[in-house]
Amino acid sequence: MDDTREKIEFDVLFVGGGPASLAGAIRLMQLAKKNNIELEVALLEKGAEIGSHALSGAVLNPIALNELIPDFKEKQCPIETVVRGDEFVFLTEDSSMRVPIVPKQMHNTGFSIISLSRFTRWLGDIAMELGVNIFPGFAGKEVLYDNNGKTIVGVRTGDKGLDKDGKPKGNFEQGIDLMAKVTVFGEGARGSLMQDISKKLDIFSGKMPQVYETGIKEVIQLPENNYFTTSASNDIHTLGYPLGMNTPGGGFIYQMGDNKVAIGFLIALAYEDAMLDIYDEFMKFKTHPFVANVIKDGKVIEQGARTVSNGGYNTMPKLFVNGALFVGGCAAIQSPPALKGIHVSMKSGMLAAEAIIKAFQENSFNAEALSAYQTLFDKSWLKEEMYEGRNFAAGLAKKGITKLIHLGSQYITKGRGIVDNLSTEEDCTTLKPVGANVKADTKKIAYDGTLFVDKLTGVFLSKAAHREDQPCHIIVHDMDICVNECYQKYKSPCTRFCPGSVYEMELDEKSGKPKLKLNFSNCLHCKTCDVKDPYRNIKWTCPEGGEGPGYTIV
C-alpha cells in the first residue's frame, strides 16, 4: 500500500450499491443496534448516486424484503404494480402460442413489479437513516491486502482528474484507501475487483465456469388505453422468436405504474453465432406481432443494458476469505429457473451481516470466523432455492429436444435432472468461426426514434456520460489480435455484442486495412465485452467514479 495516500478507517465496508450490499448494510445496522455494538459502516458506489447503475427486470419476490423491513409498505417502498397474473408465450416468426402451464418457479402472482433504480434508492435512504456512510461517485479500483497478501483489508478508490495519457490535470484528486476489518464485495455480475481477487486468492477453484446473459431493457410510455387495460395478466415471459430453440434467451414484458411498461430481452452469452447482434435481436423481438400489440403507440423513455450472472449454485465462488465476504451477483447468487436475482441477492447480504456481527462479537475477522456466512447460507432457504436450480443454465444451453429433456427432468427431480452437476462452458469459448459466405440478415428494423430507437439513441436514453479526456477504461491488450485474428475469424463480434456501439471497425486512411476504434464514452457498463471476447483480449475496468449510466426508472 502507498502510505502517502489518505486512509479512512471503518469497521465494515460494502463495495457496490445494489440490493445485496444495501440489504446487508441495513441488516448489519439493525443487528448492531440489537446487540449494543457500535459500528462504523461505509458503502461505496461507483454510480453518481445510488440507483443510477441499477437495472433489472424486475419482479420482486418479497420474501427477503419481508424479513428485512416487514413494514415496507408503510415505509413507502416504491412498488410499480402487483402481479395479478402470469403469462408464458411461445413465439414463432409471425405467430404466438400461450403455454398452458407456467413453470412453478415463474409463478409471480402477488409479487411486486418494481424499478430497481427506484428500489435501491429507497433502500439507500433507509441505510443512511440507520447510520451507514454512503459514498456515491467513487469507484473501487484496487483491492488492498495486508503485507502477506492473504488478507483483504480494504479498497482503494480511483484517482480523478487524469488526462487521456494518465497524467494529473489541474483538478486531480488522488484516490483514498478505505480500510475495514471486513470488506463485503457486492459489485454485481462480472465485478472487476472480484476478477482480481479470483487471480490472487483462487476463490473459484473447483467450480464450474461462471456463465452470463446480457439483457437490454426499456421503459416505454403507453397511451392511457393499452394492452394491460383489459389483460388478466401483467407479467409476460416469452420464448422462441427471434432466437429459436438452440440459442438460450427470451423476453419479458411487465406492467409498470402510470401507463408504463418494462420490456426486455436476454440472450445467454453461450451463443455460437459470431454474427449475432444482441441489440438487433431485441429490436426483432419488439416487432413480433404479439409484442408489437402490447407496446403499440408507445414511446421509449429510458433504455439500458447489463450482464446477469446466470450459472447459479455450481458456479459460486468460495464465499469468504480472510477479511472479506462475497454477496449478490458477483458471487453468482441468482435463481436461474425463476429468472430472478433481487430477493436472493438481498438474502445473501443479510446472511453476510449476521456472520459479521458474530465476528465482531468474537473479535476475529479471519476466514475461519467469517465462515459463519457459509454455515448460515447452507441452513437458509437461499441455499435450498439455488441448489434446486443448480443445473438449469447448463440444461438451457443444450439444443433442440435435448434441452427440453434436460429441463423437464430437472423440473420433476427438484433440479437433479438426468445428469447432476451438468457442466458449463465459459462463454468466451463458444463462438463458431464465420464461414466464407455470411448469411445476410434480411430483417430490417425501421427506426422511428420513438418506439424503435437505434443504439446511439439508446445510449442517450440511458443518460450515460463519461469525460472523454480521461484514460480509456476499456483495455484492449493487443490491437493486432483484433485485426489479424479476430476480424479474420469472427468478423469482430465486439461490434455486435456491445449494445452501446463502443466498438467500431473502420478502415485506416493510410493502409486501407481495418482497425478497431473505441467509443468508450458510449459504455453502458454492461461488461459483455469482458465476458464474450473470444480471445480474452478485452478487460473492462471502472472509469472515474460517478460516470456511466444515469438510470432513474428502469
Coordinates of C-alpha atoms in Angstrom, one line a residue:
M1 CA 0.0 0.0 0.0
D2 CA 1.0 3.6 -0.7
D3 CA 1.5 5.2 2.8
T4 CA 1.2 8.7 1.3
R5 CA -2.5 8.2 0.4
E6 CA -5.2 9.4 2.7
K7 CA -6.7 6.5 4.7
I8 CA -10.2 6.3 6.3
E9 CA -10.9 3.5 8.8
F10 CA -14.2 1.7 9.0
D11 CA -15.3 -1.4 10.8
V12 CA -17.2 -2.7 7.7
L13 CA -17.0 -1.6 4.1
F14 CA -19.6 -2.7 1.4
V15 CA -18.5 -2.3 -2.2
G16 CA -21.3 -1.8 -4.6
G17 CA -24.7 -0.1 -4.1
G18 CA -27.0 -2.9 -5.3
P19 CA -29.7 -4.8 -3.4
A20 CA -27.1 -7.3 -1.9
S21 CA -24.9 -4.6 -0.3
L22 CA -27.8 -2.3 0.7
A23 CA -29.8 -5.1 2.4
G24 CA -26.6 -6.3 4.1
A25 CA -25.8 -2.8 5.4
I26 CA -29.3 -2.3 6.7
R27 CA -29.4 -5.7 8.4
L28 CA -25.9 -5.1 9.9
M29 CA -27.1 -1.8 11.5
Q30 CA -30.3 -3.5 12.8
L31 CA -28.3 -6.3 14.4
A32 CA -25.6 -3.9 15.8
K33 CA -28.3 -1.9 17.5
K34 CA -30.0 -5.0 18.9
N35 CA -26.6 -6.3 20.2
N36 CA -25.4 -2.9 21.5
I37 CA -22.4 -2.9 19.2
E38 CA -21.1 0.4 17.8
L39 CA -20.0 0.1 14.2
E40 CA -18.7 2.5 11.6
V41 CA -20.1 1.2 8.3
A42 CA -19.5 2.5 4.8
L43 CA -20.9 1.7 1.4
L44 CA -19.0 2.6 -1.9
E45 CA -21.0 3.0 -5.1
K46 CA -19.4 3.8 -8.5
G47 CA -22.5 5.4 -9.9
A48 CA -23.2 9.1 -9.4
E49 CA -25.9 8.2 -6.9
I50 CA -27.5 5.1 -5.5
G51 CA -29.7 3.5 -8.3
S52 CA -28.0 5.2 -11.3
H53 CA -26.4 1.9 -12.3
A54 CA -29.2 -0.4 -11.1
L55 CA -31.1 -2.2 -13.9
S56 CA -33.2 -5.3 -13.7
G57 CA -36.5 -6.9 -15.0
A58 CA -37.8 -6.6 -12.2
V59 CA -40.3 -8.8 -10.5
L60 CA -39.6 -8.8 -6.7
N61 CA -40.3 -11.9 -4.7
P62 CA -40.8 -10.1 -1.3
I63 CA -39.5 -13.0 0.9
A64 CA -36.2 -11.2 1.8
L65 CA -37.8 -7.8 1.9
N66 CA -40.4 -9.0 4.4
E67 CA -37.6 -10.3 6.6
L68 CA -35.6 -7.1 6.4
I69 CA -38.3 -4.4 6.5
P70 CA -41.6 -6.0 7.5
D71 CA -43.4 -2.7 7.3
F72 CA -42.0 -1.9 3.8
K73 CA -45.4 -0.8 2.5
E74 CA -45.8 1.7 5.3
K75 CA -42.3 3.0 4.6
Q76 CA -43.4 3.8 1.0
C77 CA -41.5 1.1 -0.8
P78 CA -41.7 2.2 -4.5
I79 CA -43.8 -0.6 -6.0
E80 CA -45.0 -0.1 -9.5
T81 CA -47.7 -2.7 -9.7
V82 CA -48.6 -6.1 -8.2
V83 CA -48.6 -9.1 -10.5
R84 CA -52.2 -10.2 -11.0
G85 CA -51.5 -13.0 -13.5
D86 CA -48.6 -14.8 -15.3
E87 CA -48.4 -15.4 -19.0
F88 CA -45.8 -17.6 -20.8
V89 CA -45.9 -17.3 -24.5
F90 CA -44.0 -19.2 -27.2
L91 CA -43.2 -17.1 -30.3
T92 CA -42.7 -18.2 -33.9
E93 CA -41.7 -15.7 -36.5
D94 CA -45.2 -14.4 -37.1
S95 CA -47.5 -16.1 -34.5
S96 CA -47.7 -16.8 -30.8
M97 CA -49.0 -19.6 -28.6
R98 CA -49.7 -19.3 -24.9
V99 CA -48.1 -22.1 -23.0
P100 CA -50.8 -23.7 -20.9
I101 CA -48.5 -24.5 -17.9
V102 CA -46.3 -21.8 -16.4
P103 CA -43.3 -23.3 -14.6
K104 CA -43.7 -23.2 -10.8
Q105 CA -40.6 -21.1 -10.4
M106 CA -42.2 -18.4 -12.6
H107 CA -45.5 -18.1 -10.6
N108 CA -45.3 -14.5 -9.7
T109 CA -48.9 -13.6 -8.8
G110 CA -48.9 -11.4 -5.8
F111 CA -45.3 -10.4 -6.2
S112 CA -44.2 -6.8 -6.9
I113 CA -43.1 -5.2 -10.2
I114 CA -40.5 -2.6 -9.4
S115 CA -38.0 -0.2 -10.9
L116 CA -34.7 -1.5 -9.4
S117 CA -33.3 2.0 -9.8
R118 CA -36.0 3.5 -7.6
F119 CA -36.0 0.5 -5.2
T120 CA -32.2 0.7 -4.5
R121 CA -32.5 4.5 -3.9
W122 CA -35.2 3.7 -1.3
L123 CA -33.0 1.1 0.3
G124 CA -30.2 3.7 0.3
D125 CA -32.2 6.2 2.1
I126 CA -33.1 3.6 4.8
A127 CA -29.5 2.6 5.2
M128 CA -28.4 6.3 5.7
E129 CA -31.1 6.8 8.3
L130 CA -29.6 3.8 10.2
G131 CA -26.2 5.5 10.1
V132 CA -24.5 3.9 7.0
N133 CA -22.0 6.2 5.4
I134 CA -22.8 6.1 1.7
F135 CA -20.2 7.3 -0.8
P136 CA -21.6 7.5 -4.4
G137 CA -19.4 8.6 -7.3
F138 CA -16.4 6.6 -6.0
A139 CA -15.2 3.6 -8.0
G140 CA -13.3 0.8 -6.2
K141 CA -10.2 0.4 -8.4
E142 CA -7.9 -1.8 -6.3
V143 CA -8.3 -4.4 -3.5
L144 CA -5.9 -3.8 -0.6
Y145 CA -4.2 -6.7 1.2
D146 CA -2.0 -6.9 4.2
N147 CA 1.7 -7.5 4.0
N148 CA 1.4 -11.2 3.5
G149 CA -1.1 -10.7 0.6
K150 CA -3.6 -13.2 2.0
T151 CA -5.9 -10.9 4.0
I152 CA -8.1 -8.2 2.4
V153 CA -8.0 -5.0 4.4
G154 CA -10.0 -2.6 2.2
V155 CA -10.3 -1.0 -1.2
R156 CA -8.6 1.9 -2.9
T157 CA -10.8 4.3 -4.9
G158 CA -9.7 5.5 -8.3
D159 CA -7.9 8.7 -9.0
K160 CA -9.9 11.5 -10.5
G161 CA -8.8 14.3 -12.9
L162 CA -6.4 12.3 -15.1
D163 CA -5.9 13.2 -18.7
K164 CA -6.1 10.6 -21.5
D165 CA -2.5 9.7 -21.0
G166 CA -3.0 9.1 -17.3
K167 CA -1.3 12.3 -16.2
P168 CA -2.8 14.5 -13.5
K169 CA -4.7 17.6 -14.6
G170 CA -5.3 20.8 -12.6
N171 CA -8.4 19.2 -10.9
F172 CA -6.6 16.0 -9.9
E173 CA -7.8 14.2 -6.8
Q174 CA -5.9 11.2 -5.5
G175 CA -7.9 8.1 -4.6
I176 CA -8.4 7.2 -1.0
D177 CA -7.7 4.0 0.9
L178 CA -10.9 2.8 2.6
M179 CA -9.7 0.4 5.3
A180 CA -12.0 -2.1 7.1
K181 CA -11.9 -5.1 9.4
V182 CA -14.4 -6.7 7.0
T183 CA -15.0 -5.8 3.3
V184 CA -18.1 -7.1 1.6
F185 CA -18.0 -7.2 -2.2
G186 CA -21.3 -6.8 -3.9
E187 CA -20.2 -5.5 -7.3
G188 CA -22.8 -7.3 -9.4
A189 CA -22.1 -9.6 -12.3
R190 CA -18.5 -9.7 -13.5
G191 CA -17.2 -7.4 -10.8
S192 CA -13.7 -6.1 -11.8
L193 CA -12.4 -6.3 -8.2
M194 CA -13.8 -9.9 -8.0
Q195 CA -11.7 -10.8 -11.1
D196 CA -8.6 -9.6 -9.3
I197 CA -9.4 -11.4 -6.1
S198 CA -10.0 -14.6 -8.1
K199 CA -6.5 -14.4 -9.5
K200 CA -4.9 -13.7 -6.2
L201 CA -6.9 -15.9 -3.8
D202 CA -8.2 -18.6 -6.3
I203 CA -11.8 -18.3 -4.9
F204 CA -13.3 -20.0 -8.0
S205 CA -11.1 -23.2 -7.8
G206 CA -13.1 -26.4 -8.4
K207 CA -16.2 -24.5 -9.6
M208 CA -18.0 -24.6 -12.9
P209 CA -17.2 -21.6 -15.1
Q210 CA -19.4 -18.6 -14.5
V211 CA -21.8 -18.0 -17.4
Y212 CA -23.8 -14.9 -18.2
E213 CA -26.7 -13.4 -20.1
T214 CA -26.9 -9.9 -21.5
G215 CA -30.2 -8.1 -21.1
I216 CA -31.4 -5.0 -22.8
K217 CA -34.3 -3.3 -21.1
E218 CA -36.6 -0.3 -22.0
V219 CA -39.3 1.6 -20.2
I220 CA -42.0 2.6 -22.6
Q221 CA -44.7 5.1 -22.0
L222 CA -48.0 3.8 -23.3
P223 CA -51.3 5.6 -24.0
E224 CA -53.9 5.5 -21.4
N225 CA -55.9 2.8 -23.1
N226 CA -53.4 0.0 -23.7
Y227 CA -53.0 -3.8 -23.7
F228 CA -53.0 -4.0 -19.9
T229 CA -56.2 -2.1 -19.5
T230 CA -58.1 -5.3 -20.2
S231 CA -55.5 -8.0 -19.9
A232 CA -55.9 -10.5 -17.0
S233 CA -52.1 -10.9 -16.8
N234 CA -49.5 -8.2 -16.4
D235 CA -46.4 -10.4 -16.2
I236 CA -45.4 -11.9 -19.5
H237 CA -42.4 -14.0 -20.5
T238 CA -41.6 -15.2 -24.0
L239 CA -39.6 -18.0 -25.5
G240 CA -38.7 -18.7 -29.2
Y241 CA -38.5 -16.0 -31.8
P242 CA -36.2 -14.4 -32.7
L243 CA -33.6 -16.8 -31.2
G244 CA -35.3 -20.2 -31.9
M245 CA -34.7 -23.1 -29.6
N246 CA -30.9 -23.5 -29.9
T247 CA -29.8 -20.2 -28.5
P248 CA -30.8 -19.6 -24.9
G249 CA -32.8 -16.5 -24.2
G250 CA -36.1 -14.8 -24.2
G251 CA -38.2 -11.7 -23.5
F252 CA -40.3 -10.2 -20.7
I253 CA -43.0 -7.5 -20.6
Y254 CA -44.1 -6.2 -17.2
Q255 CA -46.8 -3.6 -16.5
M256 CA -45.5 -0.6 -14.5
G257 CA -47.4 2.3 -13.0
D258 CA -48.6 5.4 -14.8
N259 CA -49.3 3.5 -18.1
K260 CA -45.6 2.5 -18.5
V261 CA -44.3 -0.9 -19.4
A262 CA -41.0 -2.6 -18.8
I263 CA -39.8 -4.6 -21.8
G264 CA -36.6 -6.5 -22.1
F265 CA -34.7 -9.3 -23.9
L266 CA -32.0 -11.5 -22.6
I267 CA -29.5 -13.6 -24.5
A268 CA -27.2 -16.2 -22.9
L269 CA -23.6 -15.4 -23.8
A270 CA -23.1 -19.1 -24.6
Y271 CA -24.4 -18.3 -28.1
E272 CA -22.4 -19.6 -31.0
D273 CA -23.2 -17.3 -34.0
A274 CA -20.5 -14.7 -34.2
M275 CA -22.7 -12.6 -36.5
L276 CA -25.5 -12.3 -33.9
D277 CA -26.2 -8.7 -32.9
I278 CA -27.7 -8.6 -29.4
Y279 CA -29.4 -5.3 -29.9
D280 CA -30.8 -6.3 -33.3
E281 CA -32.4 -9.4 -31.6
F282 CA -34.1 -7.1 -29.1
M283 CA -35.5 -5.0 -31.9
K284 CA -36.8 -8.1 -33.8
F285 CA -38.5 -9.2 -30.6
K286 CA -40.2 -5.8 -30.4
T287 CA -41.5 -6.1 -33.9
H288 CA -43.2 -9.5 -33.4
P289 CA -47.0 -9.2 -33.8
F290 CA -47.7 -10.3 -30.2
V291 CA -45.2 -7.9 -28.7
A292 CA -46.0 -5.1 -31.1
N293 CA -49.6 -5.2 -30.0
V294 CA -48.6 -4.8 -26.3
I295 CA -46.4 -1.8 -26.9
K296 CA -48.2 -0.1 -29.8
D297 CA -48.4 3.7 -29.8
G298 CA -45.7 3.8 -27.1
K299 CA -42.6 5.9 -26.7
V300 CA -39.3 4.7 -25.3
I301 CA -38.3 6.9 -22.3
E302 CA -35.3 5.0 -20.9
Q303 CA -33.1 2.2 -22.0
G304 CA -30.2 0.3 -20.5
A305 CA -28.2 -3.0 -20.6
R306 CA -26.3 -5.2 -18.3
T307 CA -25.0 -8.7 -17.9
V308 CA -26.6 -11.2 -15.5
S309 CA -24.6 -14.0 -13.8
N310 CA -26.8 -17.0 -14.6
G311 CA -24.7 -20.0 -13.7
G312 CA -26.1 -20.3 -10.2
Y313 CA -25.1 -22.6 -7.4
N314 CA -22.5 -24.7 -9.2
T315 CA -20.6 -21.6 -10.3
M316 CA -20.5 -19.8 -7.0
P317 CA -17.0 -18.9 -5.6
K318 CA -15.8 -19.5 -2.1
L319 CA -18.0 -17.0 -0.1
F320 CA -15.4 -16.0 2.5
V321 CA -11.7 -15.2 2.8
N322 CA -9.6 -13.5 5.4
G323 CA -11.2 -10.1 5.9
A324 CA -13.9 -10.3 3.2
L325 CA -17.2 -11.8 2.1
F326 CA -18.9 -12.0 -1.3
V327 CA -22.6 -11.4 -1.9
G328 CA -25.1 -11.0 -4.7
G329 CA -24.4 -11.2 -8.5
C330 CA -20.6 -11.1 -8.2
A331 CA -20.9 -14.4 -6.3
A332 CA -23.3 -15.9 -8.9
I333 CA -26.1 -15.7 -6.4
Q334 CA -29.1 -15.9 -8.7
S335 CA -32.2 -18.1 -9.1
P336 CA -32.0 -19.0 -12.8
P337 CA -35.2 -21.0 -13.2
A338 CA -37.2 -18.2 -11.6
L339 CA -35.4 -15.6 -13.7
K340 CA -34.9 -13.5 -10.5
G341 CA -31.9 -12.2 -8.6
I342 CA -33.1 -9.4 -6.3
H343 CA -34.5 -11.4 -3.4
V344 CA -31.6 -13.9 -3.3
S345 CA -29.1 -11.1 -3.5
M346 CA -30.8 -9.3 -0.6
K347 CA -30.8 -12.5 1.4
S348 CA -27.1 -13.1 0.8
G349 CA -26.3 -9.6 2.1
M350 CA -28.4 -10.2 5.1
L351 CA -26.7 -13.5 5.9
A352 CA -23.3 -11.8 5.5
A353 CA -24.4 -9.2 8.1
E354 CA -25.3 -11.9 10.6
A355 CA -21.9 -13.5 10.1
I356 CA -20.2 -10.1 10.5
I357 CA -21.9 -9.4 13.8
K358 CA -20.8 -12.8 15.1
A359 CA -17.2 -12.0 14.0
F360 CA -17.3 -8.7 16.0
Q361 CA -18.7 -10.5 19.0
E362 CA -15.7 -12.8 18.8
N363 CA -13.3 -10.0 17.7
S364 CA -11.9 -12.2 14.9
F365 CA -12.1 -11.5 11.2
N366 CA -10.1 -14.3 9.6
A367 CA -11.6 -16.8 7.2
E368 CA -12.4 -19.2 10.0
A369 CA -14.5 -16.6 11.8
L370 CA -16.2 -15.4 8.6
S371 CA -17.0 -19.0 7.6
A372 CA -20.2 -18.5 9.6
Y373 CA -21.5 -16.9 6.4
Q374 CA -21.3 -20.2 4.6
T375 CA -22.9 -22.0 7.6
L376 CA -25.8 -19.6 7.6
F377 CA -26.1 -19.9 3.8
D378 CA -26.3 -23.7 4.0
K379 CA -29.1 -23.6 6.5
S380 CA -31.2 -21.0 4.7
W381 CA -34.0 -21.0 2.1
L382 CA -31.4 -19.3 -0.2
K383 CA -29.3 -22.4 -0.4
E384 CA -32.4 -24.5 -1.0
E385 CA -33.7 -22.3 -3.8
M386 CA -30.3 -22.0 -5.5
Y387 CA -29.5 -25.7 -5.2
E388 CA -32.7 -26.7 -6.9
G389 CA -31.6 -24.5 -9.9
R390 CA -28.0 -25.7 -9.9
N391 CA -28.3 -27.4 -13.4
F392 CA -30.7 -25.0 -15.1
A393 CA -28.3 -22.8 -17.0
A394 CA -26.3 -25.8 -18.3
G395 CA -29.5 -27.5 -19.4
L396 CA -30.8 -24.4 -21.1
A397 CA -27.6 -24.2 -23.1
K398 CA -28.4 -27.6 -24.7
K399 CA -30.0 -27.6 -28.2
G400 CA -33.4 -28.7 -29.5
I401 CA -35.2 -31.6 -27.9
T402 CA -32.1 -32.3 -25.7
K403 CA -32.7 -29.0 -24.0
L404 CA -36.4 -29.9 -23.2
I405 CA -35.4 -33.4 -21.9
H406 CA -32.8 -31.9 -19.5
L407 CA -35.1 -29.1 -18.3
G408 CA -38.1 -31.4 -18.0
S409 CA -36.2 -33.9 -16.0
Q410 CA -34.8 -31.2 -13.7
Y411 CA -38.3 -29.9 -13.1
I412 CA -39.6 -33.2 -11.8
T413 CA -36.5 -34.2 -9.8
K414 CA -36.0 -30.9 -7.9
G415 CA -33.1 -29.8 -10.0
R416 CA -31.0 -33.0 -10.4
G417 CA -32.1 -33.9 -13.9
I418 CA -30.6 -36.7 -16.0
V419 CA -27.1 -35.7 -15.1
D420 CA -26.3 -33.9 -11.8
N421 CA -23.7 -31.2 -11.8
L422 CA -24.1 -30.6 -15.5
S423 CA -21.1 -28.8 -16.8
T424 CA -21.0 -25.2 -18.1
E425 CA -18.6 -23.9 -20.8
E426 CA -17.0 -20.5 -20.5
D427 CA -18.9 -18.0 -22.7
C428 CA -15.8 -16.7 -24.4
T429 CA -15.1 -20.2 -25.9
T430 CA -18.4 -20.9 -27.7
L431 CA -18.3 -18.7 -30.8
K432 CA -18.0 -20.6 -34.2
P433 CA -15.8 -19.1 -36.9
V434 CA -17.6 -17.1 -39.6
G435 CA -17.7 -19.0 -42.9
A436 CA -16.8 -17.6 -46.3
N437 CA -20.4 -16.9 -47.1
V438 CA -22.0 -14.8 -44.4
K439 CA -25.8 -15.0 -44.5
A440 CA -27.3 -11.6 -44.7
D441 CA -29.9 -10.6 -42.2
T442 CA -33.0 -9.7 -44.2
K443 CA -34.9 -8.4 -41.2
K444 CA -34.5 -4.6 -41.3
I445 CA -35.7 -2.5 -38.4
A446 CA -37.4 0.8 -39.2
Y447 CA -36.0 3.0 -36.5
D448 CA -38.6 5.8 -35.9
G449 CA -36.8 7.4 -32.9
T450 CA -39.9 6.9 -30.8
L451 CA -40.9 3.3 -30.3
F452 CA -37.8 1.9 -32.1
V453 CA -34.6 3.7 -31.4
D454 CA -31.1 2.9 -32.6
K455 CA -28.1 2.1 -30.4
L456 CA -26.8 5.6 -30.1
T457 CA -30.3 6.9 -29.2
G458 CA -30.5 4.1 -26.6
V459 CA -27.2 5.3 -25.1
F460 CA -28.6 8.8 -24.9
L461 CA -31.8 7.5 -23.2
S462 CA -29.6 5.7 -20.7
K463 CA -28.1 9.1 -19.7
A464 CA -24.6 7.5 -20.0
A465 CA -21.9 10.1 -19.6
H466 CA -18.1 9.9 -19.5
R467 CA -15.4 12.5 -19.5
E468 CA -13.8 11.9 -22.9
D469 CA -10.3 13.3 -22.0
Q470 CA -9.7 10.6 -19.4
P471 CA -7.8 7.3 -19.8
C472 CA -9.9 4.8 -21.6
H473 CA -11.4 2.4 -19.1
I474 CA -11.7 -0.4 -21.7
I475 CA -8.4 -2.1 -22.1
V476 CA -7.7 -3.9 -25.4
H477 CA -4.4 -5.8 -24.6
D478 CA -3.3 -6.3 -28.3
M479 CA -4.9 -4.4 -31.1
D480 CA -3.2 -6.6 -33.7
I481 CA -5.2 -9.6 -32.5
C482 CA -8.4 -7.6 -33.2
V483 CA -7.4 -7.1 -36.9
N484 CA -5.2 -10.1 -37.8
E485 CA -7.1 -12.8 -35.9
C486 CA -10.5 -11.8 -34.5
Y487 CA -11.6 -9.9 -37.6
Q488 CA -10.5 -12.6 -39.9
K489 CA -12.0 -15.5 -37.9
Y490 CA -15.1 -13.9 -36.3
K491 CA -15.6 -10.6 -38.2
S492 CA -15.2 -8.6 -35.0
P493 CA -18.1 -9.8 -32.8
C494 CA -17.5 -7.0 -30.3
T495 CA -19.1 -4.6 -32.8
R496 CA -22.3 -6.7 -32.4
F497 CA -22.3 -8.0 -28.9
C498 CA -21.9 -4.5 -27.4
P499 CA -25.3 -2.8 -27.0
G500 CA -23.8 0.7 -27.0
S501 CA -21.6 0.9 -30.1
V502 CA -18.5 1.1 -28.1
Y503 CA -16.6 -1.0 -30.6
E504 CA -16.3 0.1 -34.3
M505 CA -14.2 -1.3 -37.1
E506 CA -13.1 1.3 -39.6
L507 CA -10.6 1.5 -42.4
D508 CA -7.2 3.1 -41.8
E509 CA -6.8 6.0 -44.1
K510 CA -3.1 5.2 -44.9
S511 CA -3.1 1.4 -45.1
G512 CA -6.6 0.8 -46.1
K513 CA -6.7 -2.0 -43.5
P514 CA -9.4 -2.3 -40.8
K515 CA -8.6 -1.1 -37.4
L516 CA -10.6 -1.0 -34.1
K517 CA -12.0 2.2 -32.8
L518 CA -13.2 2.6 -29.2
N519 CA -16.1 4.9 -28.4
F520 CA -15.7 4.4 -24.7
S521 CA -18.0 7.3 -23.8
N522 CA -20.9 5.1 -25.1
C523 CA -20.2 2.4 -22.5
L524 CA -23.3 1.2 -20.5
H525 CA -21.1 -0.7 -18.0
C526 CA -22.8 -4.0 -19.0
K527 CA -19.4 -5.8 -19.2
T528 CA -20.5 -8.1 -22.1
C529 CA -17.1 -7.4 -23.8
D530 CA -15.2 -8.6 -20.7
V531 CA -17.2 -11.9 -20.8
K532 CA -17.7 -12.7 -24.5
D533 CA -14.5 -11.7 -26.3
P534 CA -13.2 -15.0 -27.8
Y535 CA -9.5 -14.0 -27.3
R536 CA -9.9 -12.7 -23.7
N537 CA -8.3 -9.6 -25.2
I538 CA -10.7 -7.1 -23.6
K539 CA -10.7 -6.1 -20.0
W540 CA -13.4 -3.8 -18.6
T541 CA -12.3 -1.6 -15.7
C542 CA -14.1 1.2 -13.8
P543 CA -13.8 4.7 -15.3
E544 CA -13.9 7.7 -13.0
G545 CA -16.4 7.4 -10.2
G546 CA -19.8 8.9 -11.0
E547 CA -19.7 8.2 -14.7
G548 CA -21.7 5.7 -16.8
P549 CA -25.5 5.4 -17.0
G550 CA -27.9 7.6 -15.1
Y551 CA -30.9 5.3 -14.7
T552 CA -33.9 6.6 -12.9
I553 CA -36.8 4.3 -13.8
V554 CA -35.6 1.1 -15.4

